[in-house]
Amino acid sequence: MQSFYPKQRELNQKSINYVLGIETSCDETGIAIYCAKKGLLAHSLYSQIDLHNPYGGVVPELASRDHTLKILPLVKETLKKADLEISALDGIAYCAGPGLAGALLVGAVFGRSLGWALSIPTLGVHHMEAHLLAAMLEEETPPFPFIALLVSGGHTLLAQVECLGQYEILGESVDDAAGEAFDKTAKLLGLSYPGGPAIAKLAEKGRPERFRFPRPMLNKPGLNFSFSGLKTFVSSTYKAANKDEQTKADIAYEFQAAVVDTLVSKAQDAMAQTGLKRLIVAGGVAANLVLRKQLDDMAKKTKTTLFYPRLEFCTDNGAMIAYLGYQRLYLGQKDDLAIKTATRLPLDKLN
Ligand code: KG4
Ligand code: ZN
């Protein structure tokens, strides 16, 4: 079993105790405080779903403007919940990307400036790394190494996780991410944004025997994913079908089943290929209950132990940023005064 940190970085910086986490990468303003001794102290989340819903997807400019309005009240609210003065903070972490350029900048500028004003170390952290480690906020946490299945609106990947910062990508989507496919299919069916929960709800009324959609990449070797062909298949099926509620439910059912079958099958292949027996599932799509049920079944069959973040920490949140920020600030990592964000940031290039 490996330690949490790469061996050469095993440090003991006791000065970092309270870390403020700031997440503004997309359409959620998330703020949290993580404490070295007590774990997660408080977190607050403001979702912009109602703001973007009329447009059927996230409008980046509206997202940035709304983050600027919500960030300060949420920080104050979170400090209050944690019963902490702002002067008690020892470090600040903000999501530096990947994400929407303007939205990221709001959290980064706010976090870096507050860190400067308080004279405390401040660090931009990786959005997907934060998702990947969100399950570490739960009571039962996996020892390293393990496999991570990361399924969000922007990413779908399988990674082998050796320890903090050492991620080998085993496979990823060559086109749409799983969450993106849910969102686009929901839009096609005239459902609300975000598409994942809307499809999952409608699929409960769907009948399994009506349609049969392809399971992308299952007949191909390797651990990559592809969802754009499935999206096209769904689109042409819908165009040719009656647009009644039962048909939409049947399509939602079969679409979800095809995505879930693909994710579970490739995750199982990754476990077999590496011989590892621990699997973390994270990102917004990890909130999907059909996916969880099928992964549970696969885990039982293959004697794999599964780890999930609680449902509210599958989608974007401040807690995962505060947690990851603490782990890296503890190592002595901190940014200089430059404010750095990136809309694209490879996970396997981190240190
Ligand atoms: O991780 P996340 O909050 O943001 C990104 O980093 O992208 O993931 C959002 C994605 C969206 O595409 C949303 O439709 C999907 O996660 N999602 C779901 C469910 N809840 C959220 N997909 C399927 N089933 C769900 N229950
Ligand atoms: Zn995310």
mmCIF file of C-alpha atoms and ligand atoms in Angstrom:
data_model
loop_
_atom_site.group_PDB
_atom_site.id
_atom_site.type_symbol
_atom_site.label_atom_id
_atom_site.label_comp_id
_atom_site.label_asym_id
_atom_site.label_seq_id
_atom_site.Cartn_x
_atom_site.Cartn_y
_atom_site.Cartn_z
ATOM 1 C CA MET A 1 0.000 0.000 0.000
ATOM 2 C CA GLN A 2 1.322 3.447 -0.932
ATOM 3 C CA SER A 3 1.324 6.583 1.154
ATOM 4 C CA PHE A 4 -0.850 9.499 0.104
ATOM 5 C CA TYR A 5 2.152 11.526 -1.021
ATOM 6 C CA PRO A 6 5.015 10.746 -3.355
ATOM 7 C CA LYS A 7 7.846 9.571 -1.063
ATOM 8 C CA GLN A 8 10.232 12.415 -1.739
ATOM 9 C CA ARG A 9 7.547 14.937 -0.763
ATOM 10 C CA GLU A 10 6.727 13.434 2.656
ATOM 11 C CA LEU A 11 6.630 16.620 4.727
ATOM 12 C CA ASN A 12 5.049 17.718 7.926
ATOM 13 C CA GLN A 13 3.886 21.285 7.581
ATOM 14 C CA LYS A 14 1.729 21.689 10.634
ATOM 15 C CA SER A 15 1.002 25.340 9.957
ATOM 16 C CA ILE A 16 -1.799 24.606 7.460
ATOM 17 C CA ASN A 17 -4.993 23.944 9.369
ATOM 18 C CA TYR A 18 -7.968 25.785 7.832
ATOM 19 C CA VAL A 19 -8.225 25.916 4.022
ATOM 20 C CA LEU A 20 -10.874 27.799 2.065
ATOM 21 C CA GLY A 21 -11.888 26.122 -1.225
ATOM 22 C CA ILE A 22 -13.423 28.056 -4.116
ATOM 23 C CA GLU A 23 -15.101 26.410 -7.119
ATOM 24 C CA THR A 24 -16.394 28.535 -10.021
ATOM 25 C CA SER A 25 -15.425 26.470 -13.071
ATOM 26 C CA CYS A 26 -18.880 26.248 -14.618
ATOM 27 C CA ASP A 27 -22.401 26.860 -13.316
ATOM 28 C CA GLU A 28 -22.002 26.264 -9.592
ATOM 29 C CA THR A 29 -20.480 28.624 -7.040
ATOM 30 C CA GLY A 30 -19.074 26.288 -4.383
ATOM 31 C CA ILE A 31 -17.301 27.373 -1.204
ATOM 32 C CA ALA A 32 -15.996 25.151 1.609
ATOM 33 C CA ILE A 33 -13.628 25.082 4.554
ATOM 34 C CA TYR A 34 -11.499 22.006 5.185
ATOM 35 C CA CYS A 35 -9.729 21.588 8.511
ATOM 36 C CA ALA A 36 -6.616 19.419 8.882
ATOM 37 C CA LYS A 37 -7.741 18.144 12.273
ATOM 38 C CA LYS A 38 -11.534 17.961 11.896
ATOM 39 C CA GLY A 39 -12.090 17.344 8.169
ATOM 40 C CA LEU A 40 -14.758 19.236 6.245
ATOM 41 C CA LEU A 41 -16.088 22.015 8.490
ATOM 42 C CA ALA A 42 -18.679 23.680 6.250
ATOM 43 C CA HIS A 43 -19.652 24.044 2.638
ATOM 44 C CA SER A 44 -22.112 26.127 0.607
ATOM 45 C CA LEU A 45 -23.259 25.804 -2.967
ATOM 46 C CA TYR A 46 -25.227 28.049 -5.252
ATOM 47 C CA SER A 47 -26.406 26.370 -8.457
ATOM 48 C CA GLN A 48 -27.139 28.494 -11.521
ATOM 49 C CA ILE A 49 -29.436 25.883 -13.083
ATOM 50 C CA ASP A 50 -32.483 28.217 -13.098
ATOM 51 C CA LEU A 51 -30.415 30.958 -14.727
ATOM 52 C CA HIS A 52 -29.288 28.789 -17.656
ATOM 53 C CA ASN A 53 -32.359 26.568 -18.032
ATOM 54 C CA PRO A 54 -34.197 28.870 -20.498
ATOM 55 C CA TYR A 55 -31.192 28.614 -22.862
ATOM 56 C CA GLY A 56 -30.910 24.798 -22.689
ATOM 57 C CA GLY A 57 -27.268 24.943 -21.541
ATOM 58 C CA VAL A 58 -24.689 27.079 -19.761
ATOM 59 C CA VAL A 59 -24.281 30.634 -21.108
ATOM 60 C CA PRO A 60 -20.642 31.421 -20.145
ATOM 61 C CA GLU A 61 -21.054 35.187 -19.762
ATOM 62 C CA LEU A 62 -24.097 34.781 -17.499
ATOM 63 C CA ALA A 63 -22.182 32.179 -15.460
ATOM 64 C CA SER A 64 -19.245 34.545 -14.829
ATOM 65 C CA ARG A 65 -21.493 37.451 -13.860
ATOM 66 C CA ASP A 66 -23.443 35.325 -11.437
ATOM 67 C CA HIS A 67 -20.275 33.969 -9.784
ATOM 68 C CA THR A 68 -19.187 37.576 -9.109
ATOM 69 C CA LEU A 69 -22.509 38.217 -7.337
ATOM 70 C CA LYS A 70 -22.557 35.035 -5.252
ATOM 71 C CA ILE A 71 -18.943 34.423 -4.271
ATOM 72 C CA LEU A 72 -18.580 36.919 -1.405
ATOM 73 C CA PRO A 73 -21.942 36.206 0.284
ATOM 74 C CA LEU A 74 -21.177 32.461 0.060
ATOM 75 C CA VAL A 75 -17.720 32.888 1.627
ATOM 76 C CA LYS A 76 -19.289 34.843 4.499
ATOM 77 C CA GLU A 77 -22.031 32.233 4.900
ATOM 78 C CA THR A 78 -19.504 29.370 4.950
ATOM 79 C CA LEU A 79 -17.283 31.090 7.532
ATOM 80 C CA LYS A 80 -20.371 31.591 9.677
ATOM 81 C CA LYS A 81 -21.400 27.939 9.361
ATOM 82 C CA ALA A 82 -17.860 26.920 10.365
ATOM 83 C CA ASP A 83 -17.912 29.445 13.219
ATOM 84 C CA LEU A 84 -14.628 30.864 11.964
ATOM 85 C CA GLU A 85 -13.227 34.374 11.502
ATOM 86 C CA ILE A 86 -11.673 35.028 8.110
ATOM 87 C CA SER A 87 -8.346 35.700 9.874
ATOM 88 C CA ALA A 88 -8.265 32.050 10.996
ATOM 89 C CA LEU A 89 -7.726 30.805 7.419
ATOM 90 C CA ASP A 90 -4.262 29.318 6.755
ATOM 91 C CA GLY A 91 -4.600 28.808 3.004
ATOM 92 C CA ILE A 92 -6.834 29.265 -0.012
ATOM 93 C CA ALA A 93 -7.402 26.946 -2.968
ATOM 94 C CA TYR A 94 -9.335 27.831 -6.086
ATOM 95 C CA CYS A 95 -10.244 25.783 -9.140
ATOM 96 C CA ALA A 96 -7.756 26.822 -11.862
ATOM 97 C CA GLY A 97 -9.233 24.651 -14.651
ATOM 98 C CA PRO A 98 -10.291 22.989 -16.808
ATOM 99 C CA GLY A 99 -13.520 24.949 -17.066
ATOM 100 C CA LEU A 100 -15.063 28.064 -18.618
ATOM 101 C CA ALA A 101 -12.483 30.844 -19.001
ATOM 102 C CA GLY A 102 -14.499 33.704 -17.498
ATOM 103 C CA ALA A 103 -16.073 31.605 -14.755
ATOM 104 C CA LEU A 104 -12.661 30.265 -13.659
ATOM 105 C CA LEU A 105 -11.258 33.788 -13.561
ATOM 106 C CA VAL A 106 -13.856 34.936 -11.040
ATOM 107 C CA GLY A 107 -12.815 32.323 -8.457
ATOM 108 C CA ALA A 108 -9.121 32.706 -9.270
ATOM 109 C CA VAL A 109 -9.040 36.501 -8.998
ATOM 110 C CA PHE A 110 -11.126 36.426 -5.822
ATOM 111 C CA GLY A 111 -9.073 33.623 -4.218
ATOM 112 C CA ARG A 112 -5.662 35.019 -5.168
ATOM 113 C CA SER A 113 -6.583 38.522 -4.009
ATOM 114 C CA LEU A 114 -7.992 37.317 -0.692
ATOM 115 C CA GLY A 115 -4.873 35.202 -0.166
ATOM 116 C CA TRP A 116 -2.703 38.273 -0.802
ATOM 117 C CA ALA A 117 -4.796 40.422 1.550
ATOM 118 C CA LEU A 118 -4.549 37.804 4.311
ATOM 119 C CA SER A 119 -0.892 36.996 3.512
ATOM 120 C CA ILE A 120 -1.581 33.256 3.330
ATOM 121 C CA PRO A 121 -0.490 30.672 0.746
ATOM 122 C CA THR A 122 -2.854 30.378 -2.201
ATOM 123 C CA LEU A 123 -2.992 27.672 -4.849
ATOM 124 C CA GLY A 124 -4.877 27.028 -8.076
ATOM 125 C CA VAL A 125 -5.874 23.346 -8.235
ATOM 126 C CA HIS A 126 -6.984 20.993 -11.003
ATOM 127 C CA HIS A 127 -10.746 20.537 -11.426
ATOM 128 C CA MET A 128 -10.598 16.851 -12.410
ATOM 129 C CA GLU A 129 -8.045 15.976 -9.742
ATOM 130 C CA ALA A 130 -10.470 17.475 -7.223
ATOM 131 C CA HIS A 131 -13.325 15.291 -8.578
ATOM 132 C CA LEU A 132 -11.046 12.291 -8.525
ATOM 133 C CA LEU A 133 -10.221 12.728 -4.831
ATOM 134 C CA ALA A 134 -13.719 13.822 -3.693
ATOM 135 C CA ALA A 135 -14.397 10.314 -2.351
ATOM 136 C CA MET A 136 -11.581 10.960 0.167
ATOM 137 C CA LEU A 137 -14.027 13.223 2.024
ATOM 138 C CA GLU A 138 -16.068 10.154 3.007
ATOM 139 C CA GLU A 139 -15.546 7.988 6.073
ATOM 140 C CA GLU A 140 -14.295 4.933 4.135
ATOM 141 C CA THR A 141 -11.441 5.974 1.860
ATOM 142 C CA PRO A 142 -9.448 3.777 -0.500
ATOM 143 C CA PRO A 143 -5.743 3.203 0.047
ATOM 144 C CA PHE A 144 -3.564 3.852 -3.021
ATOM 145 C CA PRO A 145 -3.197 2.592 -5.701
ATOM 146 C CA PHE A 146 -6.669 2.437 -7.254
ATOM 147 C CA ILE A 147 -8.536 2.961 -10.520
ATOM 148 C CA ALA A 148 -10.644 6.083 -11.001
ATOM 149 C CA LEU A 149 -13.571 6.338 -13.392
ATOM 150 C CA LEU A 150 -14.134 10.054 -13.932
ATOM 151 C CA VAL A 151 -17.375 10.907 -15.673
ATOM 152 C CA SER A 152 -18.407 14.541 -15.876
ATOM 153 C CA GLY A 153 -19.831 17.052 -18.340
ATOM 154 C CA GLY A 154 -16.415 17.722 -19.868
ATOM 155 C CA HIS A 155 -14.444 14.502 -19.266
ATOM 156 C CA THR A 156 -14.769 10.737 -19.382
ATOM 157 C CA LEU A 157 -11.639 8.868 -18.395
ATOM 158 C CA LEU A 158 -10.160 5.901 -16.608
ATOM 159 C CA ALA A 159 -6.976 6.569 -14.661
ATOM 160 C CA GLN A 160 -4.623 4.535 -12.528
ATOM 161 C CA VAL A 161 -3.934 6.559 -9.386
ATOM 162 C CA GLU A 162 -0.609 5.802 -7.682
ATOM 163 C CA CYS A 163 -0.713 8.615 -5.128
ATOM 164 C CA LEU A 164 -1.489 12.325 -5.008
ATOM 165 C CA GLY A 165 -0.468 13.822 -8.366
ATOM 166 C CA GLN A 166 0.468 10.579 -10.128
ATOM 167 C CA TYR A 167 -2.236 9.677 -12.585
ATOM 168 C CA GLU A 168 -1.815 7.430 -15.594
ATOM 169 C CA ILE A 169 -4.635 7.848 -18.104
ATOM 170 C CA LEU A 170 -5.680 4.353 -19.215
ATOM 171 C CA GLY A 171 -8.455 5.509 -21.527
ATOM 172 C CA GLU A 172 -10.604 8.533 -22.294
ATOM 173 C CA SER A 173 -13.338 9.741 -24.572
ATOM 174 C CA VAL A 174 -12.191 10.443 -28.097
ATOM 175 C CA ASP A 175 -15.165 12.784 -28.638
ATOM 176 C CA ASP A 176 -18.102 13.727 -26.357
ATOM 177 C CA ALA A 177 -17.892 13.205 -22.607
ATOM 178 C CA ALA A 178 -20.596 11.003 -21.036
ATOM 179 C CA GLY A 179 -22.242 13.997 -19.295
ATOM 180 C CA GLU A 180 -22.148 15.973 -22.526
ATOM 181 C CA ALA A 181 -23.941 13.088 -24.287
ATOM 182 C CA PHE A 182 -26.616 13.129 -21.547
ATOM 183 C CA ASP A 183 -26.984 16.909 -21.944
ATOM 184 C CA LYS A 184 -27.215 16.808 -25.759
ATOM 185 C CA THR A 185 -29.696 13.917 -25.750
ATOM 186 C CA ALA A 186 -31.837 15.732 -23.178
ATOM 187 C CA LYS A 187 -31.849 18.821 -25.387
ATOM 188 C CA LEU A 188 -32.896 16.706 -28.389
ATOM 189 C CA LEU A 189 -35.797 15.264 -26.366
ATOM 190 C CA GLY A 190 -36.816 18.764 -25.208
ATOM 191 C CA LEU A 191 -35.889 18.106 -21.556
ATOM 192 C CA SER A 192 -34.579 20.633 -19.059
ATOM 193 C CA TYR A 193 -30.936 21.441 -18.342
ATOM 194 C CA PRO A 194 -28.817 19.752 -16.947
ATOM 195 C CA GLY A 195 -29.640 16.723 -19.036
ATOM 196 C CA GLY A 196 -28.295 13.914 -16.818
ATOM 197 C CA PRO A 197 -30.864 14.112 -14.033
ATOM 198 C CA ALA A 198 -33.664 14.877 -16.547
ATOM 199 C CA ILE A 199 -32.848 11.788 -18.672
ATOM 200 C CA ALA A 200 -32.508 9.615 -15.548
ATOM 201 C CA LYS A 201 -35.946 10.717 -14.325
ATOM 202 C CA LEU A 202 -37.678 10.176 -17.672
ATOM 203 C CA ALA A 203 -35.927 6.804 -18.126
ATOM 204 C CA GLU A 204 -37.750 5.495 -15.030
ATOM 205 C CA LYS A 205 -40.907 5.377 -17.196
ATOM 206 C CA GLY A 206 -39.090 3.850 -20.180
ATOM 207 C CA ARG A 207 -39.532 0.279 -21.430
ATOM 208 C CA PRO A 208 -36.429 -1.820 -22.041
ATOM 209 C CA GLU A 209 -37.617 -3.800 -25.055
ATOM 210 C CA ARG A 210 -38.631 -0.951 -27.418
ATOM 211 C CA PHE A 211 -35.246 0.234 -28.790
ATOM 212 C CA ARG A 212 -31.737 -1.182 -29.066
ATOM 213 C CA PHE A 213 -28.913 1.386 -29.342
ATOM 214 C CA PRO A 214 -25.245 0.559 -30.001
ATOM 215 C CA ARG A 215 -22.828 0.202 -27.060
ATOM 216 C CA PRO A 216 -19.957 2.354 -28.380
ATOM 217 C CA MET A 217 -16.407 0.919 -28.415
ATOM 218 C CA LEU A 218 -17.367 -2.329 -26.686
ATOM 219 C CA ASN A 219 -16.282 -4.376 -29.663
ATOM 220 C CA LYS A 220 -12.955 -2.524 -29.827
ATOM 221 C CA PRO A 221 -9.890 -3.293 -27.693
ATOM 222 C CA GLY A 222 -8.484 -0.612 -25.405
ATOM 223 C CA LEU A 223 -10.081 1.564 -22.767
ATOM 224 C CA ASN A 224 -11.151 4.597 -24.796
ATOM 225 C CA PHE A 225 -14.743 5.795 -24.987
ATOM 226 C CA SER A 226 -16.744 7.405 -27.779
ATOM 227 C CA PHE A 227 -20.275 8.746 -27.456
ATOM 228 C CA SER A 228 -20.827 10.801 -30.603
ATOM 229 C CA GLY A 229 -21.983 7.805 -32.696
ATOM 230 C CA LEU A 230 -24.554 6.924 -30.042
ATOM 231 C CA LYS A 231 -25.735 10.538 -30.051
ATOM 232 C CA THR A 232 -26.242 10.409 -33.849
ATOM 233 C CA PHE A 233 -28.080 7.073 -33.559
ATOM 234 C CA VAL A 234 -30.403 8.525 -30.890
ATOM 235 C CA SER A 235 -31.010 11.609 -33.012
ATOM 236 C CA SER A 236 -32.005 9.652 -36.148
ATOM 237 C CA THR A 237 -34.189 7.283 -34.076
ATOM 238 C CA TYR A 238 -35.991 10.240 -32.532
ATOM 239 C CA LYS A 239 -36.487 11.980 -35.878
ATOM 240 C CA ALA A 240 -38.141 8.862 -37.319
ATOM 241 C CA ALA A 241 -40.300 8.156 -34.243
ATOM 242 C CA ASN A 242 -43.580 9.544 -32.894
ATOM 243 C CA LYS A 243 -42.767 12.294 -30.419
ATOM 244 C CA ASP A 244 -45.119 11.133 -27.670
ATOM 245 C CA GLU A 245 -44.087 10.970 -24.008
ATOM 246 C CA GLN A 246 -43.756 7.161 -23.947
ATOM 247 C CA THR A 247 -41.418 7.204 -26.961
ATOM 248 C CA LYS A 248 -39.248 9.850 -25.302
ATOM 249 C CA ALA A 249 -39.128 7.764 -22.113
ATOM 250 C CA ASP A 250 -38.216 4.623 -24.075
ATOM 251 C CA ILE A 251 -35.399 6.509 -25.848
ATOM 252 C CA ALA A 252 -34.148 7.971 -22.553
ATOM 253 C CA TYR A 253 -34.144 4.478 -21.037
ATOM 254 C CA GLU A 254 -32.163 2.882 -23.847
ATOM 255 C CA PHE A 255 -29.754 5.813 -24.170
ATOM 256 C CA GLN A 256 -28.952 5.652 -20.448
ATOM 257 C CA ALA A 257 -28.585 1.866 -20.633
ATOM 258 C CA ALA A 258 -26.118 2.157 -23.560
ATOM 259 C CA VAL A 259 -23.951 4.753 -21.759
ATOM 260 C CA VAL A 260 -24.010 2.813 -18.481
ATOM 261 C CA ASP A 261 -23.186 -0.538 -20.154
ATOM 262 C CA THR A 262 -20.221 1.113 -21.880
ATOM 263 C CA LEU A 263 -18.866 2.780 -18.740
ATOM 264 C CA VAL A 264 -19.234 -0.363 -16.623
ATOM 265 C CA SER A 265 -17.696 -2.644 -19.232
ATOM 266 C CA LYS A 266 -14.634 -0.423 -19.753
ATOM 267 C CA ALA A 267 -14.213 0.034 -15.981
ATOM 268 C CA GLN A 268 -14.292 -3.747 -15.567
ATOM 269 C CA ASP A 269 -11.673 -4.097 -18.329
ATOM 270 C CA ALA A 270 -9.453 -1.536 -16.551
ATOM 271 C CA MET A 271 -9.676 -3.515 -13.301
ATOM 272 C CA ALA A 272 -8.805 -6.753 -15.113
ATOM 273 C CA GLN A 273 -5.939 -5.142 -17.051
ATOM 274 C CA THR A 274 -4.286 -3.637 -13.974
ATOM 275 C CA GLY A 275 -5.209 -6.334 -11.460
ATOM 276 C CA LEU A 276 -6.307 -3.615 -9.016
ATOM 277 C CA LYS A 277 -9.336 -4.231 -6.824
ATOM 278 C CA ARG A 278 -10.352 -0.702 -5.804
ATOM 279 C CA LEU A 279 -12.409 1.624 -7.985
ATOM 280 C CA ILE A 280 -13.314 5.268 -7.294
ATOM 281 C CA VAL A 281 -16.157 6.700 -9.359
ATOM 282 C CA ALA A 282 -16.437 10.481 -9.533
ATOM 283 C CA GLY A 283 -17.806 13.449 -11.504
ATOM 284 C CA GLY A 284 -21.388 14.543 -12.170
ATOM 285 C CA VAL A 285 -22.459 11.349 -13.987
ATOM 286 C CA ALA A 286 -21.388 9.326 -10.905
ATOM 287 C CA ALA A 287 -24.636 10.640 -9.377
ATOM 288 C CA ASN A 288 -26.542 8.400 -11.819
ATOM 289 C CA LEU A 289 -28.251 5.660 -9.812
ATOM 290 C CA VAL A 290 -28.501 3.157 -12.685
ATOM 291 C CA LEU A 291 -24.737 3.500 -13.195
ATOM 292 C CA ARG A 292 -24.163 2.987 -9.462
ATOM 293 C CA LYS A 293 -26.391 -0.110 -9.392
ATOM 294 C CA GLN A 294 -24.628 -1.697 -12.365
ATOM 295 C CA LEU A 295 -21.188 -0.853 -10.977
ATOM 296 C CA ASP A 296 -22.243 -2.398 -7.643
ATOM 297 C CA ASP A 297 -23.219 -5.606 -9.471
ATOM 298 C CA MET A 298 -19.943 -5.658 -11.385
ATOM 299 C CA ALA A 299 -17.986 -5.033 -8.170
ATOM 300 C CA LYS A 300 -19.683 -7.933 -6.406
ATOM 301 C CA LYS A 301 -18.938 -10.266 -9.313
ATOM 302 C CA THR A 302 -15.280 -9.232 -9.587
ATOM 303 C CA LYS A 303 -14.575 -8.720 -5.837
ATOM 304 C CA THR A 304 -13.847 -5.045 -6.441
ATOM 305 C CA THR A 305 -14.363 -2.469 -3.680
ATOM 306 C CA LEU A 306 -16.183 0.636 -4.860
ATOM 307 C CA PHE A 307 -15.831 4.160 -3.503
ATOM 308 C CA TYR A 308 -18.099 7.099 -4.357
ATOM 309 C CA PRO A 309 -18.304 10.651 -3.115
ATOM 310 C CA ARG A 310 -21.695 11.361 -1.506
ATOM 311 C CA LEU A 311 -24.213 12.429 -4.181
ATOM 312 C CA GLU A 312 -23.858 16.186 -3.575
ATOM 313 C CA PHE A 313 -20.060 15.965 -4.029
ATOM 314 C CA CYS A 314 -20.298 14.131 -7.388
ATOM 315 C CA THR A 315 -21.196 17.355 -9.198
ATOM 316 C CA ASP A 316 -19.079 20.520 -8.856
ATOM 317 C CA ASN A 317 -18.617 21.718 -5.270
ATOM 318 C CA GLY A 318 -16.241 23.678 -3.055
ATOM 319 C CA ALA A 319 -15.526 20.777 -0.670
ATOM 320 C CA MET A 320 -13.435 18.831 -3.197
ATOM 321 C CA ILE A 321 -11.403 21.984 -3.957
ATOM 322 C CA ALA A 322 -10.797 22.715 -0.258
ATOM 323 C CA TYR A 323 -9.762 19.096 0.347
ATOM 324 C CA LEU A 324 -7.337 18.916 -2.595
ATOM 325 C CA GLY A 325 -6.066 22.416 -1.776
ATOM 326 C CA TYR A 326 -5.289 21.297 1.767
ATOM 327 C CA GLN A 327 -3.361 18.223 0.566
ATOM 328 C CA ARG A 328 -1.194 20.313 -1.769
ATOM 329 C CA LEU A 329 -0.742 23.346 0.501
ATOM 330 C CA TYR A 330 0.338 20.903 3.220
ATOM 331 C CA LEU A 331 3.154 19.855 0.888
ATOM 332 C CA GLY A 332 4.301 23.456 0.727
ATOM 333 C CA GLN A 333 2.944 24.090 -2.760
ATOM 334 C CA LYS A 334 1.714 27.619 -3.403
ATOM 335 C CA ASP A 335 1.373 30.005 -6.319
ATOM 336 C CA ASP A 336 3.220 33.257 -6.780
ATOM 337 C CA LEU A 337 1.167 36.406 -7.259
ATOM 338 C CA ALA A 338 0.243 35.580 -10.858
ATOM 339 C CA ILE A 339 -3.363 34.502 -11.358
ATOM 340 C CA LYS A 340 -3.319 31.350 -13.457
ATOM 341 C CA THR A 341 -6.263 29.597 -15.055
ATOM 342 C CA ALA A 342 -6.533 27.214 -18.023
ATOM 343 C CA THR A 343 -9.582 26.013 -19.924
ATOM 344 C CA ARG A 344 -7.664 22.828 -20.781
ATOM 345 C CA LEU A 345 -5.222 21.204 -18.394
ATOM 346 C CA PRO A 346 -4.061 17.576 -18.782
ATOM 347 C CA LEU A 347 -4.444 15.526 -15.604
ATOM 348 C CA ASP A 348 -1.389 13.351 -16.251
ATOM 349 C CA LYS A 349 0.962 16.358 -16.487
ATOM 350 C CA LEU A 350 0.506 17.350 -12.837
ATOM 351 C CA ASN A 351 3.225 16.932 -10.243
HETATM 352 O O1 KG4 B 1 -18.851 17.228 -12.630
HETATM 353 P P1 KG4 B 1 -19.936 18.105 -13.112
HETATM 354 O O2 KG4 B 1 -20.826 18.766 -12.094
HETATM 355 O O3 KG4 B 1 -19.372 19.263 -14.004
HETATM 356 C C1 KG4 B 1 -18.330 19.087 -14.862
HETATM 357 O O4 KG4 B 1 -17.190 19.098 -14.387
HETATM 358 O O5 KG4 B 1 -18.644 18.857 -16.052
HETATM 359 O O6 KG4 B 1 -20.818 17.220 -14.107
HETATM 360 C C2 KG4 B 1 -21.938 17.728 -14.738
HETATM 361 C C3 KG4 B 1 -22.459 16.663 -15.673
HETATM 362 C C4 KG4 B 1 -23.576 17.164 -16.570
HETATM 363 O O7 KG4 B 1 -23.311 16.764 -17.891
HETATM 364 C C5 KG4 B 1 -24.817 16.470 -16.015
HETATM 365 O O8 KG4 B 1 -25.819 16.244 -16.992
HETATM 366 C C6 KG4 B 1 -24.231 15.190 -15.484
HETATM 367 O O9 KG4 B 1 -22.991 15.556 -14.923
HETATM 368 N N1 KG4 B 1 -25.077 14.585 -14.457
HETATM 369 C C7 KG4 B 1 -25.674 13.379 -14.594
HETATM 370 C C8 KG4 B 1 -26.439 13.186 -13.423
HETATM 371 N N2 KG4 B 1 -26.279 14.272 -12.605
HETATM 372 C C9 KG4 B 1 -25.423 15.117 -13.256
HETATM 373 N N3 KG4 B 1 -25.627 12.491 -15.597
HETATM 374 C C10 KG4 B 1 -26.356 11.361 -15.458
HETATM 375 N N4 KG4 B 1 -27.139 11.101 -14.382
HETATM 376 C C11 KG4 B 1 -27.200 11.979 -13.344
HETATM 377 N N5 KG4 B 1 -27.985 11.703 -12.293
HETATM 378 ZN ZN ZN B 2 -16.741 19.122 -12.538
#
